[in-house]
Amino acid sequence: MYIRILLEGRPRPAYKSRTAFQVYQVIRQIPAQRVTTYAGHIAKLVGMPAYSRHVGQALKFLSPDVNPPIPWYRVVSSTGAISSRGPGTDGATRQRDSLLAEGVDVTTTRGGDFKVDLKTYGWFPAVGSVDLGDYADQSGSEDEDGEPEDGEES
């Protein structure tokens, strides 16, 4: 078992795992004015259809400094809803604003939540039709689980 200690000033790996790398690769391919879903689609595209939470976690820990940028705001729930980031946060509003700026219509429900019409704006390519990238070129010394290889410190 590895215990990771993040030291101030120490660079972090760009991608914590093969799954996160592939999730980001898929999201980069979502066209402008389109959205797709955590569970309904991205998890399937990366070969992990039962692990939509992994997609959410990859997005939760996405660095704002990642380059090329990842259009995280193009990922919504399986109902088209923009997920709340919790009380006192503005993530849902920022996501709505980013989608509106691209020309995606976002409605406000009676409960005050934001929603996108997946029939109009959904992007759902077939499994195997998107480029998942080459994690080996990006990973440095981490293995596919995001842990350092044997004999290396984290």
PDB file of C-alpha atoms in Angstrom:
ATOM      1  CA  MET A   1       0.000   0.000   0.000  1.00  0.00           C
ATOM      2  CA  TYR A   2       1.267   3.431  -0.905  1.00  0.00           C
ATOM      3  CA  ILE A   3       0.632   6.594   1.044  1.00  0.00           C
ATOM      4  CA  ARG A   4       0.834   9.704  -1.063  1.00  0.00           C
ATOM      5  CA  ILE A   5       2.113  12.880   0.508  1.00  0.00           C
ATOM      6  CA  LEU A   6       1.724  15.985  -1.595  1.00  0.00           C
ATOM      7  CA  LEU A   7       4.510  18.395  -0.758  1.00  0.00           C
ATOM      8  CA  GLU A   8       4.090  22.061  -1.524  1.00  0.00           C
ATOM      9  CA  GLY A   9       5.978  22.929  -4.665  1.00  0.00           C
ATOM     10  CA  ARG A  10       6.362  19.298  -5.753  1.00  0.00           C
ATOM     11  CA  PRO A  11       4.879  18.690  -9.219  1.00  0.00           C
ATOM     12  CA  ARG A  12       1.950  16.289  -9.362  1.00  0.00           C
ATOM     13  CA  PRO A  13       1.536  13.841 -12.209  1.00  0.00           C
ATOM     14  CA  ALA A  14      -0.733  15.198 -14.940  1.00  0.00           C
ATOM     15  CA  TYR A  15      -3.017  12.165 -14.713  1.00  0.00           C
ATOM     16  CA  LYS A  16      -3.634  10.108 -11.606  1.00  0.00           C
ATOM     17  CA  SER A  17      -4.613   6.942 -13.493  1.00  0.00           C
ATOM     18  CA  ARG A  18      -5.223   5.413 -16.885  1.00  0.00           C
ATOM     19  CA  THR A  19      -8.957   5.875 -16.306  1.00  0.00           C
ATOM     20  CA  ALA A  20      -8.610   9.606 -15.590  1.00  0.00           C
ATOM     21  CA  PHE A  21      -6.378  10.023 -18.651  1.00  0.00           C
ATOM     22  CA  GLN A  22      -8.934   8.268 -20.869  1.00  0.00           C
ATOM     23  CA  VAL A  23     -11.844  10.211 -19.377  1.00  0.00           C
ATOM     24  CA  TYR A  24     -10.055  13.472 -20.168  1.00  0.00           C
ATOM     25  CA  GLN A  25      -9.242  12.266 -23.701  1.00  0.00           C
ATOM     26  CA  VAL A  26     -12.920  11.508 -24.353  1.00  0.00           C
ATOM     27  CA  ILE A  27     -14.108  14.825 -22.921  1.00  0.00           C
ATOM     28  CA  ARG A  28     -11.666  16.719 -25.156  1.00  0.00           C
ATOM     29  CA  GLN A  29     -13.459  15.154 -28.152  1.00  0.00           C
ATOM     30  CA  ILE A  30     -16.963  16.355 -27.214  1.00  0.00           C
ATOM     31  CA  PRO A  31     -17.781  18.908 -29.915  1.00  0.00           C
ATOM     32  CA  ALA A  32     -18.718  22.474 -29.028  1.00  0.00           C
ATOM     33  CA  GLN A  33     -22.495  22.879 -28.607  1.00  0.00           C
ATOM     34  CA  ARG A  34     -22.788  19.234 -27.492  1.00  0.00           C
ATOM     35  CA  VAL A  35     -22.890  17.460 -24.136  1.00  0.00           C
ATOM     36  CA  THR A  36     -22.599  13.865 -22.992  1.00  0.00           C
ATOM     37  CA  THR A  37     -23.195  12.030 -19.739  1.00  0.00           C
ATOM     38  CA  TYR A  38     -21.058  10.609 -16.936  1.00  0.00           C
ATOM     39  CA  ALA A  39     -22.757   7.231 -16.587  1.00  0.00           C
ATOM     40  CA  GLY A  40     -24.670   6.917 -19.771  1.00  0.00           C
ATOM     41  CA  HIS A  41     -21.721   7.470 -21.968  1.00  0.00           C
ATOM     42  CA  ILE A  42     -18.219   8.445 -20.853  1.00  0.00           C
ATOM     43  CA  ALA A  43     -17.933   5.455 -18.521  1.00  0.00           C
ATOM     44  CA  LYS A  44     -18.976   3.167 -21.388  1.00  0.00           C
ATOM     45  CA  LEU A  45     -16.533   4.765 -23.820  1.00  0.00           C
ATOM     46  CA  VAL A  46     -13.574   4.147 -21.492  1.00  0.00           C
ATOM     47  CA  GLY A  47     -14.632   0.534 -20.955  1.00  0.00           C
ATOM     48  CA  MET A  48     -16.002   0.942 -17.430  1.00  0.00           C
ATOM     49  CA  PRO A  49     -19.799   1.135 -17.844  1.00  0.00           C
ATOM     50  CA  ALA A  50     -20.523   0.393 -14.178  1.00  0.00           C
ATOM     51  CA  TYR A  51     -18.118   3.051 -12.873  1.00  0.00           C
ATOM     52  CA  SER A  52     -19.658   6.438 -13.602  1.00  0.00           C
ATOM     53  CA  ARG A  53     -18.404   7.663 -10.217  1.00  0.00           C
ATOM     54  CA  HIS A  54     -14.854   7.299 -11.533  1.00  0.00           C
ATOM     55  CA  VAL A  55     -15.746   9.779 -14.261  1.00  0.00           C
ATOM     56  CA  GLY A  56     -17.102  12.202 -11.660  1.00  0.00           C
ATOM     57  CA  GLN A  57     -14.010  11.791  -9.502  1.00  0.00           C
ATOM     58  CA  ALA A  58     -11.700  12.429 -12.461  1.00  0.00           C
ATOM     59  CA  LEU A  59     -13.569  15.671 -13.109  1.00  0.00           C
ATOM     60  CA  LYS A  60     -13.659  16.605  -9.439  1.00  0.00           C
ATOM     61  CA  PHE A  61      -9.867  16.502  -9.248  1.00  0.00           C
ATOM     62  CA  LEU A  62      -9.238  18.106 -12.641  1.00  0.00           C
ATOM     63  CA  SER A  63      -6.573  20.776 -12.396  1.00  0.00           C
ATOM     64  CA  PRO A  64      -7.616  24.122 -13.877  1.00  0.00           C
ATOM     65  CA  ASP A  65      -4.064  24.350 -15.275  1.00  0.00           C
ATOM     66  CA  VAL A  66      -4.289  21.187 -17.429  1.00  0.00           C
ATOM     67  CA  ASN A  67      -3.163  21.776 -20.989  1.00  0.00           C
ATOM     68  CA  PRO A  68      -4.728  21.340 -23.442  1.00  0.00           C
ATOM     69  CA  PRO A  69      -7.864  22.429 -21.587  1.00  0.00           C
ATOM     70  CA  ILE A  70     -10.610  19.922 -20.873  1.00  0.00           C
ATOM     71  CA  PRO A  71     -14.173  21.191 -21.512  1.00  0.00           C
ATOM     72  CA  TRP A  72     -15.534  19.680 -18.282  1.00  0.00           C
ATOM     73  CA  TYR A  73     -18.716  21.722 -18.596  1.00  0.00           C
ATOM     74  CA  ARG A  74     -19.858  19.519 -21.506  1.00  0.00           C
ATOM     75  CA  VAL A  75     -20.512  16.593 -19.132  1.00  0.00           C
ATOM     76  CA  VAL A  76     -23.947  16.365 -17.484  1.00  0.00           C
ATOM     77  CA  SER A  77     -26.005  13.778 -15.622  1.00  0.00           C
ATOM     78  CA  SER A  78     -27.884  11.011 -17.434  1.00  0.00           C
ATOM     79  CA  THR A  79     -31.052  13.122 -17.267  1.00  0.00           C
ATOM     80  CA  GLY A  80     -29.337  16.184 -18.736  1.00  0.00           C
ATOM     81  CA  ALA A  81     -29.205  17.891 -15.354  1.00  0.00           C
ATOM     82  CA  ILE A  82     -26.228  19.992 -14.366  1.00  0.00           C
ATOM     83  CA  SER A  83     -25.039  18.498 -11.095  1.00  0.00           C
ATOM     84  CA  SER A  84     -24.886  20.683  -8.020  1.00  0.00           C
ATOM     85  CA  ARG A  85     -21.442  21.078  -6.487  1.00  0.00           C
ATOM     86  CA  GLY A  86     -22.905  21.489  -3.011  1.00  0.00           C
ATOM     87  CA  PRO A  87     -24.208  24.387  -0.964  1.00  0.00           C
ATOM     88  CA  GLY A  88     -22.376  27.664  -1.365  1.00  0.00           C
ATOM     89  CA  THR A  89     -20.600  26.704  -4.587  1.00  0.00           C
ATOM     90  CA  ASP A  90     -21.007  28.226  -8.036  1.00  0.00           C
ATOM     91  CA  GLY A  91     -19.941  25.243 -10.185  1.00  0.00           C
ATOM     92  CA  ALA A  92     -23.412  24.620 -11.631  1.00  0.00           C
ATOM     93  CA  THR A  93     -23.753  28.287 -12.556  1.00  0.00           C
ATOM     94  CA  ARG A  94     -20.278  28.330 -14.167  1.00  0.00           C
ATOM     95  CA  GLN A  95     -21.192  25.186 -16.116  1.00  0.00           C
ATOM     96  CA  ARG A  96     -24.471  26.722 -17.267  1.00  0.00           C
ATOM     97  CA  ASP A  97     -22.725  29.935 -18.297  1.00  0.00           C
ATOM     98  CA  SER A  98     -20.052  28.031 -20.261  1.00  0.00           C
ATOM     99  CA  LEU A  99     -22.698  26.015 -22.107  1.00  0.00           C
ATOM    100  CA  LEU A 100     -24.763  29.118 -22.858  1.00  0.00           C
ATOM    101  CA  ALA A 101     -21.658  30.827 -24.254  1.00  0.00           C
ATOM    102  CA  GLU A 102     -21.273  27.925 -26.700  1.00  0.00           C
ATOM    103  CA  GLY A 103     -24.891  28.167 -27.793  1.00  0.00           C
ATOM    104  CA  VAL A 104     -26.360  25.310 -25.762  1.00  0.00           C
ATOM    105  CA  ASP A 105     -29.834  26.046 -24.398  1.00  0.00           C
ATOM    106  CA  VAL A 106     -29.981  25.470 -20.644  1.00  0.00           C
ATOM    107  CA  THR A 107     -33.359  25.526 -18.944  1.00  0.00           C
ATOM    108  CA  THR A 108     -34.075  26.199 -15.297  1.00  0.00           C
ATOM    109  CA  THR A 109     -36.400  23.686 -13.659  1.00  0.00           C
ATOM    110  CA  ARG A 110     -39.121  24.603 -11.166  1.00  0.00           C
ATOM    111  CA  GLY A 111     -36.719  23.545  -8.445  1.00  0.00           C
ATOM    112  CA  GLY A 112     -34.089  26.013  -9.688  1.00  0.00           C
ATOM    113  CA  ASP A 113     -31.792  23.365 -11.181  1.00  0.00           C
ATOM    114  CA  PHE A 114     -30.281  23.628 -14.659  1.00  0.00           C
ATOM    115  CA  LYS A 115     -30.951  21.122 -17.416  1.00  0.00           C
ATOM    116  CA  VAL A 116     -29.883  20.452 -21.030  1.00  0.00           C
ATOM    117  CA  ASP A 117     -32.061  18.660 -23.605  1.00  0.00           C
ATOM    118  CA  LEU A 118     -30.054  15.544 -24.474  1.00  0.00           C
ATOM    119  CA  LYS A 119     -32.139  14.863 -27.592  1.00  0.00           C
ATOM    120  CA  THR A 120     -31.042  18.188 -29.018  1.00  0.00           C
ATOM    121  CA  TYR A 121     -27.517  18.574 -27.634  1.00  0.00           C
ATOM    122  CA  GLY A 122     -26.441  15.032 -26.758  1.00  0.00           C
ATOM    123  CA  TRP A 123     -23.245  13.527 -28.200  1.00  0.00           C
ATOM    124  CA  PHE A 124     -23.256   9.740 -28.023  1.00  0.00           C
ATOM    125  CA  PRO A 125     -20.629   8.119 -30.279  1.00  0.00           C
ATOM    126  CA  ALA A 126     -20.393   4.332 -30.493  1.00  0.00           C
ATOM    127  CA  VAL A 127     -18.085   2.519 -28.090  1.00  0.00           C
ATOM    128  CA  GLY A 128     -14.733   2.031 -29.799  1.00  0.00           C
ATOM    129  CA  SER A 129     -15.162   5.040 -32.074  1.00  0.00           C
ATOM    130  CA  VAL A 130     -13.313   7.602 -29.941  1.00  0.00           C
ATOM    131  CA  ASP A 131      -9.586   7.976 -29.392  1.00  0.00           C
ATOM    132  CA  LEU A 132      -8.636   7.016 -25.835  1.00  0.00           C
ATOM    133  CA  GLY A 133      -5.060   8.210 -26.316  1.00  0.00           C
ATOM    134  CA  ASP A 134      -1.834   6.505 -25.309  1.00  0.00           C
ATOM    135  CA  TYR A 135      -1.514   6.601 -21.540  1.00  0.00           C
ATOM    136  CA  ALA A 136       1.990   5.134 -21.698  1.00  0.00           C
ATOM    137  CA  ASP A 137       3.224   8.346 -23.353  1.00  0.00           C
ATOM    138  CA  GLN A 138       1.811  10.468 -20.504  1.00  0.00           C
ATOM    139  CA  SER A 139       2.178   8.490 -17.319  1.00  0.00           C
ATOM    140  CA  GLY A 140       5.805   8.831 -16.356  1.00  0.00           C
ATOM    141  CA  SER A 141       6.567   6.209 -13.702  1.00  0.00           C
ATOM    142  CA  GLU A 142       3.045   5.366 -12.569  1.00  0.00           C
ATOM    143  CA  ASP A 143       1.400   2.062 -13.366  1.00  0.00           C
ATOM    144  CA  GLU A 144      -2.134   1.745 -14.737  1.00  0.00           C
ATOM    145  CA  ASP A 145      -3.692   2.167 -11.284  1.00  0.00           C
ATOM    146  CA  GLY A 146      -1.980   5.505 -10.765  1.00  0.00           C
ATOM    147  CA  GLU A 147       0.443   4.104  -8.205  1.00  0.00           C
ATOM    148  CA  PRO A 148       4.231   4.438  -8.514  1.00  0.00           C
ATOM    149  CA  GLU A 149       5.886   1.383  -9.998  1.00  0.00           C
ATOM    150  CA  ASP A 150       7.712  -0.942  -7.577  1.00  0.00           C
ATOM    151  CA  GLY A 151      10.789   0.558  -6.039  1.00  0.00           C
ATOM    152  CA  GLU A 152       9.881   4.189  -6.692  1.00  0.00           C
ATOM    153  CA  GLU A 153       8.763   6.785  -4.176  1.00  0.00           C
ATOM    154  CA  SER A 154       5.530   8.699  -4.508  1.00  0.00           C
TER     155      SER A 154
END
